[in-house]
PDB file of C-alpha atoms in Angstrom:
ATOM      1  CA  MET Y   1      -2.130  12.707  34.909  1.00 61.00           C
ATOM      2  CA  ALA Y   2      -2.182  13.096  31.152  1.00 64.00           C
ATOM      3  CA  PRO Y   3       1.153  13.905  29.510  1.00 70.00           C
ATOM      4  CA  PRO Y   4       1.659  17.574  28.609  1.00 74.00           C
ATOM      5  CA  ARG Y   5       0.651  18.733  25.147  1.00 74.00           C
ATOM      6  CA  SER Y   6       4.277  19.487  24.288  1.00 77.00           C
ATOM      7  CA  PHE Y   7       5.066  15.775  24.705  1.00 75.00           C
ATOM      8  CA  PHE Y   8       2.658  14.781  21.932  1.00 79.00           C
ATOM      9  CA  TRP Y   9       3.998  17.440  19.554  1.00 83.00           C
ATOM     10  CA  SER Y  10       7.623  16.555  20.263  1.00 87.00           C
ATOM     11  CA  ARG Y  11       6.833  12.885  19.688  1.00 86.00           C
ATOM     12  CA  ARG Y  12       5.119  13.644  16.378  1.00 88.00           C
ATOM     13  CA  ILE Y  13       8.011  15.812  15.227  1.00 90.00           C
ATOM     14  CA  PHE Y  14      10.562  13.178  16.189  1.00 91.00           C
ATOM     15  CA  LEU Y  15       8.645  10.360  14.466  1.00 90.00           C
ATOM     16  CA  THR Y  16       8.181  12.501  11.355  1.00 92.00           C
ATOM     17  CA  LEU Y  17      11.900  13.247  11.166  1.00 92.00           C
ATOM     18  CA  LEU Y  18      12.739   9.592  11.779  1.00 92.00           C
ATOM     19  CA  THR Y  19      10.332   8.471   9.049  1.00 91.00           C
ATOM     20  CA  GLY Y  20      11.821  10.962   6.615  1.00 90.00           C
ATOM     21  CA  PHE Y  21      15.331   9.801   7.477  1.00 91.00           C
ATOM     22  CA  VAL Y  22      14.360   6.176   6.783  1.00 87.00           C
ATOM     23  CA  LEU Y  23      12.370   6.831   3.594  1.00 90.00           C
ATOM     24  CA  LEU Y  24      14.813   9.268   2.004  1.00 91.00           C
ATOM     25  CA  PRO Y  25      17.246   6.579   0.759  1.00 89.00           C
ATOM     26  CA  VAL Y  26      14.306   4.540  -0.533  1.00 89.00           C
ATOM     27  CA  TYR Y  27      13.045   7.523  -2.503  1.00 91.00           C
ATOM     28  CA  VAL Y  28      16.499   8.118  -3.983  1.00 89.00           C
ATOM     29  CA  MET Y  29      16.666   4.467  -5.050  1.00 90.00           C
ATOM     30  CA  VAL Y  30      13.206   4.516  -6.624  1.00 91.00           C
ATOM     31  CA  SER Y  31      13.732   7.835  -8.418  1.00 90.00           C
ATOM     32  CA  SER Y  32      17.177   6.818  -9.667  1.00 89.00           C
ATOM     33  CA  SER Y  33      15.809   3.522 -10.982  1.00 90.00           C
ATOM     34  CA  LEU Y  34      13.294   5.447 -13.111  1.00 90.00           C
ATOM     35  CA  LYS Y  35      15.849   7.800 -14.682  1.00 89.00           C
ATOM     36  CA  PRO Y  36      17.965   7.383 -17.813  1.00 88.00           C
ATOM     37  CA  LEU Y  37      21.623   6.707 -17.116  1.00 86.00           C
ATOM     38  CA  ALA Y  38      22.647  10.224 -18.198  1.00 84.00           C
ATOM     39  CA  ASP Y  39      20.404  11.783 -15.540  1.00 85.00           C
ATOM     40  CA  VAL Y  40      21.763   9.522 -12.799  1.00 85.00           C
ATOM     41  CA  THR Y  41      25.427  10.140 -13.604  1.00 81.00           C
ATOM     42  CA  GLY Y  42      24.895  13.882 -13.935  1.00 78.00           C
ATOM     43  CA  ARG Y  43      23.832  16.402 -11.333  1.00 81.00           C
ATOM     44  CA  PHE Y  44      21.301  14.980  -8.908  1.00 79.00           C
ATOM     45  CA  HIS Y  45      17.703  16.180  -9.208  1.00 80.00           C
ATOM     46  CA  TRP Y  46      14.982  15.243  -6.761  1.00 82.00           C
ATOM     47  CA  LEU Y  47      12.418  14.863  -9.548  1.00 81.00           C
ATOM     48  CA  PRO Y  48      13.306  12.875 -12.683  1.00 80.00           C
ATOM     49  CA  SER Y  49      13.374  14.930 -15.849  1.00 81.00           C
ATOM     50  CA  GLU Y  50      12.268  11.823 -17.737  1.00 84.00           C
ATOM     51  CA  VAL Y  51      10.569   8.787 -16.243  1.00 87.00           C
ATOM     52  CA  THR Y  52      11.412   5.443 -17.857  1.00 89.00           C
ATOM     53  CA  ILE Y  53      11.052   1.791 -16.901  1.00 90.00           C
ATOM     54  CA  ARG Y  54      13.869   0.803 -19.229  1.00 91.00           C
ATOM     55  CA  PRO Y  55      16.293   0.061 -16.353  1.00 91.00           C
ATOM     56  CA  TYR Y  56      13.868  -2.578 -15.025  1.00 92.00           C
ATOM     57  CA  ILE Y  57      13.948  -4.264 -18.440  1.00 92.00           C
ATOM     58  CA  ASP Y  58      17.686  -3.980 -19.007  1.00 91.00           C
ATOM     59  CA  ILE Y  59      18.672  -5.437 -15.636  1.00 92.00           C
ATOM     60  CA  TRP Y  60      17.830  -8.941 -16.899  1.00 92.00           C
ATOM     61  CA  SER Y  61      20.077  -8.702 -19.965  1.00 89.00           C
ATOM     62  CA  THR Y  62      23.048  -6.692 -18.666  1.00 89.00           C
ATOM     63  CA  ILE Y  63      23.915  -9.549 -16.299  1.00 90.00           C
ATOM     64  CA  PRO Y  64      22.289 -13.004 -15.865  1.00 91.00           C
ATOM     65  CA  LEU Y  65      20.150 -11.680 -13.015  1.00 91.00           C
ATOM     66  CA  ALA Y  66      17.573 -14.474 -13.315  1.00 91.00           C
ATOM     67  CA  ARG Y  67      20.278 -17.111 -12.736  1.00 93.00           C
ATOM     68  CA  TYR Y  68      21.615 -15.225  -9.727  1.00 93.00           C
ATOM     69  CA  PHE Y  69      18.063 -14.884  -8.432  1.00 91.00           C
ATOM     70  CA  VAL Y  70      17.486 -18.642  -8.663  1.00 93.00           C
ATOM     71  CA  ASN Y  71      20.838 -19.365  -7.006  1.00 93.00           C
ATOM     72  CA  SER Y  72      19.992 -17.082  -4.095  1.00 92.00           C
ATOM     73  CA  LEU Y  73      16.548 -18.607  -3.683  1.00 92.00           C
ATOM     74  CA  VAL Y  74      17.921 -22.164  -3.715  1.00 94.00           C
ATOM     75  CA  VAL Y  75      20.809 -21.425  -1.361  1.00 94.00           C
ATOM     76  CA  ALA Y  76      18.863 -19.242   1.073  1.00 92.00           C
ATOM     77  CA  GLY Y  77      15.841 -21.554   1.033  1.00 93.00           C
ATOM     78  CA  ALA Y  78      17.880 -24.710   1.591  1.00 94.00           C
ATOM     79  CA  ALA Y  79      19.953 -23.072   4.327  1.00 93.00           C
ATOM     80  CA  THR Y  80      16.760 -21.921   6.041  1.00 93.00           C
ATOM     81  CA  VAL Y  81      15.089 -25.337   5.900  1.00 94.00           C
ATOM     82  CA  CYS Y  82      18.217 -27.125   7.152  1.00 93.00           C
ATOM     83  CA  SER Y  83      18.710 -24.591   9.957  1.00 93.00           C
ATOM     84  CA  VAL Y  84      15.124 -24.887  11.148  1.00 93.00           C
ATOM     85  CA  VAL Y  85      14.928 -28.695  10.969  1.00 93.00           C
ATOM     86  CA  ILE Y  86      18.265 -29.341  12.684  1.00 93.00           C
ATOM     87  CA  ALA Y  87      17.718 -26.577  15.238  1.00 92.00           C
ATOM     88  CA  VAL Y  88      14.291 -27.932  16.202  1.00 93.00           C
ATOM     89  CA  PHE Y  89      15.664 -31.398  17.004  1.00 92.00           C
ATOM     90  CA  ALA Y  90      18.806 -30.084  18.722  1.00 91.00           C
ATOM     91  CA  ALA Y  91      16.980 -27.468  20.786  1.00 91.00           C
ATOM     92  CA  TYR Y  92      14.273 -29.942  21.817  1.00 90.00           C
ATOM     93  CA  ALA Y  93      16.898 -32.431  22.991  1.00 89.00           C
ATOM     94  CA  VAL Y  94      18.731 -29.791  25.017  1.00 89.00           C
ATOM     95  CA  SER Y  95      15.527 -28.374  26.456  1.00 87.00           C
ATOM     96  CA  ARG Y  96      13.863 -31.643  27.450  1.00 85.00           C
ATOM     97  CA  TYR Y  97      16.645 -34.146  28.200  1.00 85.00           C
ATOM     98  CA  GLU Y  98      19.642 -34.345  30.501  1.00 84.00           C
ATOM     99  CA  PHE Y  99      22.871 -35.782  29.092  1.00 83.00           C
ATOM    100  CA  HIS Y 100      26.602 -35.575  29.691  1.00 86.00           C
ATOM    101  CA  GLY Y 101      28.157 -32.509  28.096  1.00 83.00           C
ATOM    102  CA  LYS Y 102      24.887 -30.600  27.860  1.00 84.00           C
ATOM    103  CA  ARG Y 103      26.326 -27.427  29.353  1.00 85.00           C
ATOM    104  CA  VAL Y 104      29.480 -27.722  27.254  1.00 86.00           C
ATOM    105  CA  PHE Y 105      27.347 -28.091  24.141  1.00 84.00           C
ATOM    106  CA  THR Y 106      25.225 -25.012  24.869  1.00 83.00           C
ATOM    107  CA  VAL Y 107      28.260 -22.880  25.746  1.00 83.00           C
ATOM    108  CA  THR Y 108      30.048 -24.044  22.595  1.00 83.00           C
ATOM    109  CA  VAL Y 109      27.030 -23.202  20.453  1.00 82.00           C
ATOM    110  CA  LEU Y 110      26.835 -19.722  21.940  1.00 79.00           C
ATOM    111  CA  SER Y 111      30.597 -19.103  21.766  1.00 81.00           C
ATOM    112  CA  THR Y 112      30.613 -19.546  17.984  1.00 78.00           C
ATOM    113  CA  GLN Y 113      28.833 -16.200  17.717  1.00 76.00           C
ATOM    114  CA  MET Y 114      31.855 -14.394  19.190  1.00 80.00           C
ATOM    115  CA  PHE Y 115      34.115 -15.026  16.183  1.00 80.00           C
ATOM    116  CA  PRO Y 116      33.978 -12.930  12.996  1.00 81.00           C
ATOM    117  CA  GLY Y 117      32.957 -14.720   9.835  1.00 79.00           C
ATOM    118  CA  ILE Y 118      36.171 -13.895   8.010  1.00 83.00           C
ATOM    119  CA  LEU Y 119      38.024 -16.073  10.528  1.00 84.00           C
ATOM    120  CA  PHE Y 120      36.374 -19.174   9.002  1.00 85.00           C
ATOM    121  CA  LEU Y 121      36.839 -18.180   5.369  1.00 88.00           C
ATOM    122  CA  LEU Y 122      40.289 -19.645   4.748  1.00 88.00           C
ATOM    123  CA  PRO Y 123      39.748 -22.871   6.781  1.00 89.00           C
ATOM    124  CA  LEU Y 124      36.487 -23.599   4.963  1.00 90.00           C
ATOM    125  CA  PHE Y 125      38.123 -22.871   1.608  1.00 90.00           C
ATOM    126  CA  LEU Y 126      40.958 -25.319   2.336  1.00 91.00           C
ATOM    127  CA  ILE Y 127      38.550 -27.959   3.679  1.00 91.00           C
ATOM    128  CA  TYR Y 128      36.355 -27.776   0.570  1.00 91.00           C
ATOM    129  CA  VAL Y 129      39.297 -27.915  -1.802  1.00 90.00           C
ATOM    130  CA  ASN Y 130      40.850 -30.900   0.004  1.00 92.00           C
ATOM    131  CA  ILE Y 131      37.524 -32.749   0.116  1.00 91.00           C
ATOM    132  CA  GLY Y 132      37.110 -32.157  -3.601  1.00 89.00           C
ATOM    133  CA  ASN Y 133      40.598 -33.440  -4.357  1.00 89.00           C
ATOM    134  CA  ALA Y 134      40.208 -36.512  -2.150  1.00 89.00           C
ATOM    135  CA  THR Y 135      36.648 -37.584  -2.910  1.00 88.00           C
ATOM    136  CA  GLY Y 136      35.637 -35.758  -6.076  1.00 84.00           C
ATOM    137  CA  ILE Y 137      32.745 -34.068  -4.253  1.00 86.00           C
ATOM    138  CA  ALA Y 138      32.707 -30.490  -5.539  1.00 85.00           C
ATOM    139  CA  LEU Y 139      31.905 -28.348  -2.511  1.00 88.00           C
ATOM    140  CA  PHE Y 140      33.936 -25.360  -3.616  1.00 90.00           C
ATOM    141  CA  GLY Y 141      32.061 -23.375  -6.249  1.00 86.00           C
ATOM    142  CA  SER Y 142      28.801 -25.269  -5.682  1.00 90.00           C
ATOM    143  CA  ARG Y 143      25.476 -24.439  -4.130  1.00 91.00           C
ATOM    144  CA  GLY Y 144      25.850 -27.292  -1.641  1.00 91.00           C
ATOM    145  CA  GLY Y 145      29.138 -25.934  -0.355  1.00 91.00           C
ATOM    146  CA  LEU Y 146      27.628 -22.483   0.089  1.00 92.00           C
ATOM    147  CA  ILE Y 147      24.656 -23.951   1.967  1.00 93.00           C
ATOM    148  CA  LEU Y 148      27.005 -25.768   4.351  1.00 92.00           C
ATOM    149  CA  THR Y 149      28.943 -22.541   4.809  1.00 92.00           C
ATOM    150  CA  TYR Y 150      25.844 -20.600   5.809  1.00 92.00           C
ATOM    151  CA  LEU Y 151      24.869 -23.323   8.270  1.00 90.00           C
ATOM    152  CA  THR Y 152      28.108 -22.743  10.179  1.00 87.00           C
ATOM    153  CA  PHE Y 153      26.881 -19.390  11.482  1.00 84.00           C
ATOM    154  CA  SER Y 154      23.072 -19.557  11.166  1.00 87.00           C
ATOM    155  CA  LEU Y 155      22.618 -22.943  12.853  1.00 89.00           C
ATOM    156  CA  PRO Y 156      24.269 -22.115  16.224  1.00 88.00           C
ATOM    157  CA  PHE Y 157      22.140 -19.002  16.664  1.00 86.00           C
ATOM    158  CA  SER Y 158      19.014 -20.924  15.628  1.00 89.00           C
ATOM    159  CA  ILE Y 159      19.695 -23.662  18.184  1.00 90.00           C
ATOM    160  CA  TRP Y 160      20.371 -21.193  20.983  1.00 87.00           C
ATOM    161  CA  MET Y 161      17.245 -19.197  20.246  1.00 85.00           C
ATOM    162  CA  LEU Y 162      14.968 -22.243  20.052  1.00 89.00           C
ATOM    163  CA  ILE Y 163      16.361 -23.647  23.301  1.00 88.00           C
ATOM    164  CA  GLY Y 164      15.080 -20.581  25.103  1.00 83.00           C
ATOM    165  CA  TYR Y 165      11.737 -20.775  23.330  1.00 84.00           C
ATOM    166  CA  PHE Y 166      11.230 -24.491  23.982  1.00 87.00           C
ATOM    167  CA  ASP Y 167      12.042 -23.881  27.650  1.00 85.00           C
ATOM    168  CA  SER Y 168       9.036 -21.548  27.762  1.00 82.00           C
ATOM    169  CA  VAL Y 169       6.699 -24.330  26.592  1.00 81.00           C
ATOM    170  CA  PRO Y 170       5.401 -26.140  29.730  1.00 84.00           C
ATOM    171  CA  ARG Y 171       6.655 -29.701  30.119  1.00 82.00           C
ATOM    172  CA  ASP Y 172       3.148 -30.679  31.207  1.00 83.00           C
ATOM    173  CA  LEU Y 173       2.128 -30.536  27.547  1.00 82.00           C
ATOM    174  CA  ASP Y 174       4.765 -33.130  26.670  1.00 80.00           C
ATOM    175  CA  GLU Y 175       3.682 -35.365  29.526  1.00 81.00           C
ATOM    176  CA  ALA Y 176       0.032 -35.085  28.522  1.00 84.00           C
ATOM    177  CA  ALA Y 177       0.914 -36.042  24.957  1.00 82.00           C
ATOM    178  CA  LEU Y 178       2.917 -39.045  26.189  1.00 82.00           C
ATOM    179  CA  VAL Y 179      -0.008 -40.153  28.371  1.00 81.00           C
ATOM    180  CA  ASP Y 180      -2.307 -39.948  25.332  1.00 79.00           C
ATOM    181  CA  GLY Y 181      -0.055 -42.348  23.449  1.00 79.00           C
ATOM    182  CA  CYS Y 182       2.353 -40.070  21.603  1.00 80.00           C
ATOM    183  CA  GLY Y 183       6.010 -40.917  21.473  1.00 81.00           C
ATOM    184  CA  PRO Y 184       8.798 -38.343  21.830  1.00 80.00           C
ATOM    185  CA  PHE Y 185       8.500 -37.377  18.154  1.00 83.00           C
ATOM    186  CA  GLY Y 186       4.736 -37.187  18.386  1.00 84.00           C
ATOM    187  CA  ALA Y 187       4.954 -34.896  21.389  1.00 83.00           C
ATOM    188  CA  LEU Y 188       7.467 -32.733  19.560  1.00 85.00           C
ATOM    189  CA  PHE Y 189       5.525 -32.298  16.322  1.00 85.00           C
ATOM    190  CA  ARG Y 190       1.984 -32.340  17.693  1.00 85.00           C
ATOM    191  CA  VAL Y 191       2.433 -30.275  20.845  1.00 84.00           C
ATOM    192  CA  VAL Y 192       5.749 -28.438  21.166  1.00 85.00           C
ATOM    193  CA  VAL Y 193       6.257 -27.288  17.579  1.00 86.00           C
ATOM    194  CA  PRO Y 194       2.738 -25.762  17.210  1.00 86.00           C
ATOM    195  CA  ALA Y 195       3.261 -23.919  20.498  1.00 83.00           C
ATOM    196  CA  ALA Y 196       6.663 -22.646  19.343  1.00 84.00           C
ATOM    197  CA  ILE Y 197       5.650 -21.412  15.880  1.00 85.00           C
ATOM    198  CA  PRO Y 198       6.654 -17.754  16.585  1.00 83.00           C
ATOM    199  CA  GLY Y 199      10.143 -18.798  17.621  1.00 84.00           C
ATOM    200  CA  ILE Y 200      10.539 -21.119  14.636  1.00 88.00           C
ATOM    201  CA  VAL Y 201       9.408 -18.383  12.252  1.00 86.00           C
ATOM    202  CA  ALA Y 202      11.870 -15.941  13.812  1.00 84.00           C
ATOM    203  CA  VAL Y 203      14.674 -18.464  13.301  1.00 87.00           C
ATOM    204  CA  ALA Y 204      13.610 -19.081   9.700  1.00 89.00           C
ATOM    205  CA  VAL Y 205      13.512 -15.367   8.893  1.00 85.00           C
ATOM    206  CA  TYR Y 206      16.918 -14.829  10.468  1.00 84.00           C
ATOM    207  CA  ALA Y 207      18.480 -17.724   8.538  1.00 88.00           C
ATOM    208  CA  PHE Y 208      16.936 -16.631   5.241  1.00 90.00           C
ATOM    209  CA  MET Y 209      17.923 -12.976   5.552  1.00 86.00           C
ATOM    210  CA  THR Y 210      21.453 -13.906   6.590  1.00 86.00           C
ATOM    211  CA  ALA Y 211      21.930 -16.172   3.574  1.00 89.00           C
ATOM    212  CA  TRP Y 212      20.124 -13.832   1.165  1.00 89.00           C
ATOM    213  CA  GLY Y 213      22.352 -10.812   1.726  1.00 85.00           C
ATOM    214  CA  GLU Y 214      25.682 -12.477   2.568  1.00 88.00           C
ATOM    215  CA  VAL Y 215      28.611 -11.241   0.457  1.00 89.00           C
ATOM    216  CA  LEU Y 216      31.920 -12.378   1.977  1.00 89.00           C
ATOM    217  CA  PHE Y 217      31.583 -16.158   1.612  1.00 91.00           C
ATOM    218  CA  ALA Y 218      29.544 -15.914  -1.593  1.00 91.00           C
ATOM    219  CA  SER Y 219      32.286 -13.904  -3.289  1.00 90.00           C
ATOM    220  CA  VAL Y 220      34.862 -16.643  -2.575  1.00 88.00           C
ATOM    221  CA  MET Y 221      32.871 -19.892  -2.558  1.00 89.00           C
ATOM    222  CA  THR Y 222      30.998 -19.388  -5.863  1.00 89.00           C
ATOM    223  CA  ASN Y 223      31.809 -19.164  -9.554  1.00 88.00           C
ATOM    224  CA  ASP Y 224      30.039 -17.686 -12.573  1.00 86.00           C
ATOM    225  CA  THR Y 225      27.439 -20.466 -12.519  1.00 89.00           C
ATOM    226  CA  THR Y 226      26.605 -20.513  -8.799  1.00 90.00           C
ATOM    227  CA  ARG Y 227      26.993 -16.789  -8.058  1.00 91.00           C
ATOM    228  CA  THR Y 228      24.275 -15.274  -5.855  1.00 91.00           C
ATOM    229  CA  LEU Y 229      22.557 -11.914  -6.051  1.00 90.00           C
ATOM    230  CA  ALA Y 230      24.634 -10.234  -3.362  1.00 87.00           C
ATOM    231  CA  VAL Y 231      27.756 -10.796  -5.476  1.00 90.00           C
ATOM    232  CA  GLY Y 232      26.148 -10.695  -8.909  1.00 88.00           C
ATOM    233  CA  LEU Y 233      25.018  -7.089  -8.530  1.00 89.00           C
ATOM    234  CA  GLN Y 234      28.660  -6.089  -8.909  1.00 87.00           C
ATOM    235  CA  GLY Y 235      28.290  -6.973 -12.591  1.00 88.00           C
ATOM    236  CA  TYR Y 236      26.529  -3.673 -13.247  1.00 89.00           C
ATOM    237  CA  SER Y 237      29.870  -1.948 -12.624  1.00 86.00           C
ATOM    238  CA  THR Y 238      32.164  -2.461 -15.631  1.00 81.00           C
ATOM    239  CA  LEU Y 239      35.503  -1.023 -16.673  1.00 74.00           C
ATOM    240  CA  ASN Y 240      33.770   1.443 -18.972  1.00 80.00           C
ATOM    241  CA  ASN Y 241      30.676   2.438 -17.050  1.00 83.00           C
ATOM    242  CA  VAL Y 242      28.611   2.007 -13.904  1.00 87.00           C
ATOM    243  CA  TYR Y 243      24.913   1.481 -14.571  1.00 89.00           C
ATOM    244  CA  TRP Y 244      23.616   3.216 -11.480  1.00 89.00           C
ATOM    245  CA  ASN Y 245      19.996   3.244 -12.599  1.00 89.00           C
ATOM    246  CA  GLN Y 246      20.092  -0.512 -13.200  1.00 92.00           C
ATOM    247  CA  ILE Y 247      21.815  -1.084  -9.852  1.00 91.00           C
ATOM    248  CA  MET Y 248      19.007   0.781  -8.090  1.00 92.00           C
ATOM    249  CA  ALA Y 249      16.348  -1.100 -10.065  1.00 92.00           C
ATOM    250  CA  ALA Y 250      17.959  -4.482  -9.396  1.00 92.00           C
ATOM    251  CA  SER Y 251      18.365  -3.667  -5.697  1.00 89.00           C
ATOM    252  CA  LEU Y 252      14.653  -2.931  -5.435  1.00 90.00           C
ATOM    253  CA  VAL Y 253      13.724  -6.103  -7.318  1.00 89.00           C
ATOM    254  CA  VAL Y 254      15.901  -8.417  -5.224  1.00 87.00           C
ATOM    255  CA  SER Y 255      14.636  -6.897  -1.979  1.00 86.00           C
ATOM    256  CA  VAL Y 256      11.015  -7.813  -2.785  1.00 84.00           C
ATOM    257  CA  PRO Y 257      11.155 -11.409  -1.416  1.00 79.00           C
ATOM    258  CA  VAL Y 258      12.697 -10.308   1.878  1.00 79.00           C
ATOM    259  CA  VAL Y 259      10.332  -7.367   2.360  1.00 81.00           C
ATOM    260  CA  ALA Y 260       7.265  -9.421   1.414  1.00 81.00           C
ATOM    261  CA  GLY Y 261       8.267 -12.258   3.716  1.00 77.00           C
ATOM    262  CA  PHE Y 262       8.948  -9.873   6.583  1.00 76.00           C
ATOM    263  CA  LEU Y 263       5.564  -8.160   6.194  1.00 78.00           C
ATOM    264  CA  LEU Y 264       3.725 -11.494   6.068  1.00 78.00           C
ATOM    265  CA  LEU Y 265       5.531 -12.938   9.090  1.00 72.00           C
ATOM    266  CA  GLN Y 266       6.000  -9.746  11.075  1.00 69.00           C
ATOM    267  CA  ARG Y 267       3.742 -10.648  13.996  1.00 68.00           C
ATOM    268  CA  TYR Y 268       5.382 -14.065  14.399  1.00 65.00           C
ATOM    269  CA  LEU Y 269       8.840 -12.546  14.097  1.00 62.00           C
ATOM    270  CA  VAL Y 270       8.253  -9.922  16.781  1.00 58.00           C
ATOM    271  CA  ALA Y 271       6.742 -12.488  19.155  1.00 56.00           C
ATOM    272  CA  GLY Y 272       9.563 -14.948  18.555  1.00 51.00           C
ATOM    273  CA  LEU Y 273      12.361 -12.439  18.995  1.00 51.00           C
ATOM    274  CA  THR Y 274      10.758 -10.995  22.120  1.00 51.00           C
ATOM    275  CA  ALA Y 275      10.315 -14.396  23.692  1.00 52.00           C
ATOM    276  CA  GLY Y 276      13.808 -15.528  22.814  1.00 46.00           C
ATOM    277  CA  ALA Y 277      15.363 -12.350  24.128  1.00 43.00           C
ATOM    278  CA  VAL Y 278      14.063 -12.697  27.674  1.00 43.00           C
ATOM    279  CA  LYS Y 279      14.890 -16.356  28.241  1.00 44.00           C
TER     280      LYS Y 279
END
């Protein structure tokens, strides 16, 4: 039997309200970014009394936004690449081989997700400072130290997710590749990895988005030179004024890479998350 007509109308009304609820903050951000500062700090109006693109020009000079943008790209990109590469090898080993401590390793990897990030903030800070004092390697206040920090919570999840996805790839494919003359690495990169592209993309998107918008560790582990976007946006708030129109404009600009990447990889991301969730 076909659903009643009231079901279709109730579904349309609900989806319309949900869409409006989601798009309303976006509209406020866009409209505020096109207003002069006086209009933003005054009484709110749904339609700008004067449309200007000046905030999009001033955001680059009010704070060193370009430097923060580069720092975020380098840190998030490096953390993503390291997470994916290490997770692929670790997950493949756990999925395909038996070794002592395998169960302990998988449980330990999963248990790291139970602890809040702030619990690791002080230990990592002390470790970086002591390493710098002992060896001269500047981890604190550097991009490399921040990349290592992000690996502490993105890598365990990446390994756990890829283990479930590699388990879904039939072992017969590995055996066929070995019969054809491939070694373990050849079977991994020529057979397993191409079959697990959705899961790998989901892991990469997760690692990138986590590093791109992280604030807690970036606010402590960076300085004026290595500061990322998530922390650098605070520079639009000064002792004398808060440049709300520039904050909205900068927020829209810095969200472009994440939104564009999500739209391009959406089908892989949905497939990867769905597959990893049911393993």
